[in-house]
Amino acid sequence: MRKVQFYGAVSIDGYLATKDHRLNWLFQTDGAEDAPTKAFMQKVDMAIMGRHTYEYTMEQTTDQLINPFNPDTQSIVMTSQPHPGDVHTHFTNTPVAELVSQLRQLNGGNIWIVGGAGVLMPLLQADLIDDLYIQIAPVILGDGHPLFTAINHQQRFELVATNHYGQLAELHFQKLTAR
């Protein structure tokens, strides 16, 4: 079965992006280039994100690929107003937990959860996240879009690795399975 993995960075105070959906604070952090992003991305063949994440990423890239380390990666963009995509991008308003439940049963590589709380929290609520790779940048934004919001039950993960890349600290958590 495919793994469903969040991979992303937050500020010390837990924000994924500024109020205007910008990540400049992250790109100004030394060490991001040392993270093993390539190794992670080569195992991914599907990325799921919200519309703001998609639009920002396309604005920042010259090749218009969400995953330059696997150009065949399919992007699914969660939006309230789906529209025709292209060979690599599908826009949908299907509930993300329902979509991921179906996709993880199919053959393929890992599924990368790119977006913020709007995408991540319904998947945590449905117990569909296998791994969390959270890089923490040494900046306090004070406001913005948080990675986590409230859910109605506690979940426990196991810390399996901590890594240090320049000014980034990376924590890798895996979902605990029933013992």
Coordinates of C-alpha atoms in Angstrom, one line a residue:
M1 CA 0.0 0.0 0.0
R2 CA 1.2 3.5 -0.8
K3 CA 2.4 5.7 2.0
V4 CA 0.7 9.1 2.6
Q5 CA 3.4 11.5 3.8
F6 CA 3.4 15.2 4.7
Y7 CA 6.7 16.9 3.9
G8 CA 7.1 20.5 4.6
A9 CA 8.5 23.3 6.7
V10 CA 7.1 25.6 9.4
S11 CA 8.3 28.5 11.4
I12 CA 9.1 28.1 15.1
D13 CA 5.6 29.3 16.0
G14 CA 4.0 26.7 13.7
Y15 CA 3.1 28.6 10.6
L16 CA 3.4 27.1 7.1
A17 CA 3.1 30.3 5.2
T18 CA 2.5 34.0 5.8
K19 CA -1.0 35.5 5.7
D20 CA -0.5 36.2 1.9
H21 CA 0.6 32.6 1.4
R22 CA 4.3 33.4 0.9
L23 CA 7.3 31.3 1.8
N24 CA 10.1 33.9 1.5
W25 CA 11.0 33.3 5.1
L26 CA 11.8 29.7 4.3
F27 CA 13.8 30.5 1.2
Q28 CA 16.0 32.9 3.3
T29 CA 16.9 30.0 5.7
D30 CA 20.3 28.5 5.2
G31 CA 20.3 24.7 4.9
A32 CA 17.2 24.0 2.9
E33 CA 19.5 23.0 0.0
D34 CA 21.1 20.3 2.2
A35 CA 17.9 18.5 3.1
P36 CA 17.3 15.2 1.4
T37 CA 14.4 16.5 -0.6
K38 CA 15.5 14.7 -3.8
A39 CA 15.5 11.3 -2.1
F40 CA 12.1 11.9 -0.7
M41 CA 10.6 13.2 -3.9
Q42 CA 12.0 10.4 -6.1
K43 CA 9.6 8.0 -4.1
V44 CA 6.6 10.2 -4.8
D45 CA 4.4 10.0 -7.8
M46 CA 1.4 12.0 -6.5
A47 CA 1.1 15.3 -4.7
I48 CA -2.0 16.6 -3.1
M49 CA -2.3 20.3 -2.2
G50 CA -4.7 23.2 -1.8
R51 CA -5.2 25.8 -4.5
H52 CA -3.1 28.5 -2.8
T53 CA -0.1 26.1 -2.5
Y54 CA -0.5 25.1 -6.1
E55 CA -0.7 28.7 -7.4
Y56 CA 2.2 29.8 -5.3
T57 CA 4.3 26.9 -6.5
M58 CA 3.5 27.5 -10.1
E59 CA 4.4 31.2 -9.7
Q60 CA 7.8 30.2 -8.2
T61 CA 8.8 27.5 -10.7
T62 CA 10.1 27.9 -14.2
D63 CA 9.5 24.3 -15.3
Q64 CA 5.9 24.2 -13.9
L65 CA 6.5 20.9 -12.2
I66 CA 5.5 20.3 -8.6
N67 CA 8.2 17.6 -8.3
P68 CA 11.3 18.2 -10.5
F69 CA 12.8 14.9 -9.2
N70 CA 10.0 12.9 -10.7
P71 CA 8.4 14.9 -13.6
D72 CA 5.6 12.3 -14.0
T73 CA 4.2 13.2 -10.6
Q74 CA 0.5 13.8 -10.7
S75 CA -0.8 16.8 -8.8
I76 CA -4.2 16.9 -7.3
V77 CA -5.4 20.4 -6.3
M78 CA -8.2 20.6 -3.8
T79 CA -10.5 23.5 -4.7
S80 CA -14.1 24.5 -4.3
Q81 CA -14.3 25.4 -8.0
P82 CA -12.7 22.5 -10.0
H83 CA -11.8 23.2 -13.6
P84 CA -10.0 21.3 -16.4
G85 CA -6.4 20.6 -15.6
D86 CA -3.7 19.2 -17.8
V87 CA -1.8 15.9 -18.2
H88 CA -0.1 16.4 -14.8
T89 CA -2.7 18.3 -12.8
H90 CA -6.3 17.5 -11.7
F91 CA -8.5 20.0 -9.9
T92 CA -11.2 18.5 -7.6
N93 CA -13.7 19.2 -4.8
T94 CA -13.9 15.6 -3.7
P95 CA -13.3 15.5 0.1
V96 CA -9.6 14.9 0.6
A97 CA -10.0 12.0 3.0
E98 CA -12.3 10.2 0.6
L99 CA -9.9 10.8 -2.3
V100 CA -6.8 9.7 -0.4
S101 CA -8.6 6.5 0.9
Q102 CA -9.1 5.5 -2.7
L103 CA -5.7 6.6 -4.0
R104 CA -3.7 4.7 -1.4
Q105 CA -5.3 1.5 -2.5
L106 CA -3.9 1.9 -6.0
N107 CA -0.4 0.8 -7.1
G108 CA 2.2 3.5 -7.3
G109 CA 4.7 5.5 -5.3
N110 CA 4.1 7.5 -2.2
I111 CA 1.6 10.3 -1.9
W112 CA 3.0 13.7 -0.8
I113 CA 0.7 16.0 1.1
V114 CA 2.0 19.4 0.2
G115 CA -0.7 21.7 1.5
G116 CA -1.5 23.2 4.8
A117 CA -4.1 22.6 7.5
G118 CA -7.0 22.5 5.0
V119 CA -5.5 19.4 3.3
L120 CA -3.6 17.9 6.2
M121 CA -6.1 18.1 9.1
P122 CA -8.9 16.1 7.4
L123 CA -6.3 13.4 6.6
L124 CA -5.2 13.4 10.3
Q125 CA -8.8 13.3 11.4
A126 CA -9.4 10.2 9.2
D127 CA -6.1 8.6 10.4
L128 CA -4.7 8.6 6.9
I129 CA -1.2 10.1 7.4
D130 CA 1.6 7.6 7.7
D131 CA 4.6 10.0 8.0
L132 CA 5.2 13.6 9.0
Y133 CA 8.4 15.2 7.9
I134 CA 8.4 18.6 9.5
Q135 CA 11.3 21.0 9.0
I136 CA 11.5 23.8 11.5
A137 CA 13.0 27.1 10.4
P138 CA 14.5 29.5 13.0
V139 CA 12.0 32.3 12.4
I140 CA 9.0 33.5 14.3
L141 CA 6.4 34.8 11.9
G142 CA 3.8 35.9 14.5
D143 CA 0.9 35.3 12.2
G144 CA 0.1 33.3 9.1
H145 CA -1.3 30.0 8.1
P146 CA -0.8 27.3 10.8
L147 CA 0.1 23.8 9.8
F148 CA -2.1 22.3 12.5
T149 CA -5.6 23.1 13.7
A150 CA -7.9 21.3 16.1
I151 CA -9.1 17.7 15.6
N152 CA -11.6 15.8 17.8
H153 CA -9.2 13.0 19.0
Q154 CA -5.7 12.5 20.1
Q155 CA -3.2 10.8 17.7
R156 CA 0.2 9.5 18.6
F157 CA 3.2 9.3 16.3
E158 CA 6.6 7.9 17.0
L159 CA 9.7 10.1 16.5
V160 CA 11.9 8.0 14.2
A161 CA 14.6 10.6 13.2
T162 CA 15.9 14.1 13.8
N163 CA 18.1 15.7 11.4
H164 CA 19.9 19.0 11.1
Y165 CA 20.4 20.8 7.8
G166 CA 22.1 24.2 8.3
Q167 CA 19.5 26.3 10.1
L168 CA 16.7 23.7 9.6
A169 CA 15.8 21.0 12.1
E170 CA 13.9 18.2 10.6
L171 CA 11.6 15.8 12.6
H172 CA 10.4 12.6 11.1
F173 CA 7.3 11.1 12.8
Q174 CA 5.6 7.8 11.9
K175 CA 2.1 6.9 12.8
L176 CA 2.0 4.3 15.6
T177 CA 0.1 1.2 14.6
A178 CA -1.9 -0.8 17.1
R179 CA 0.4 -3.1 19.1

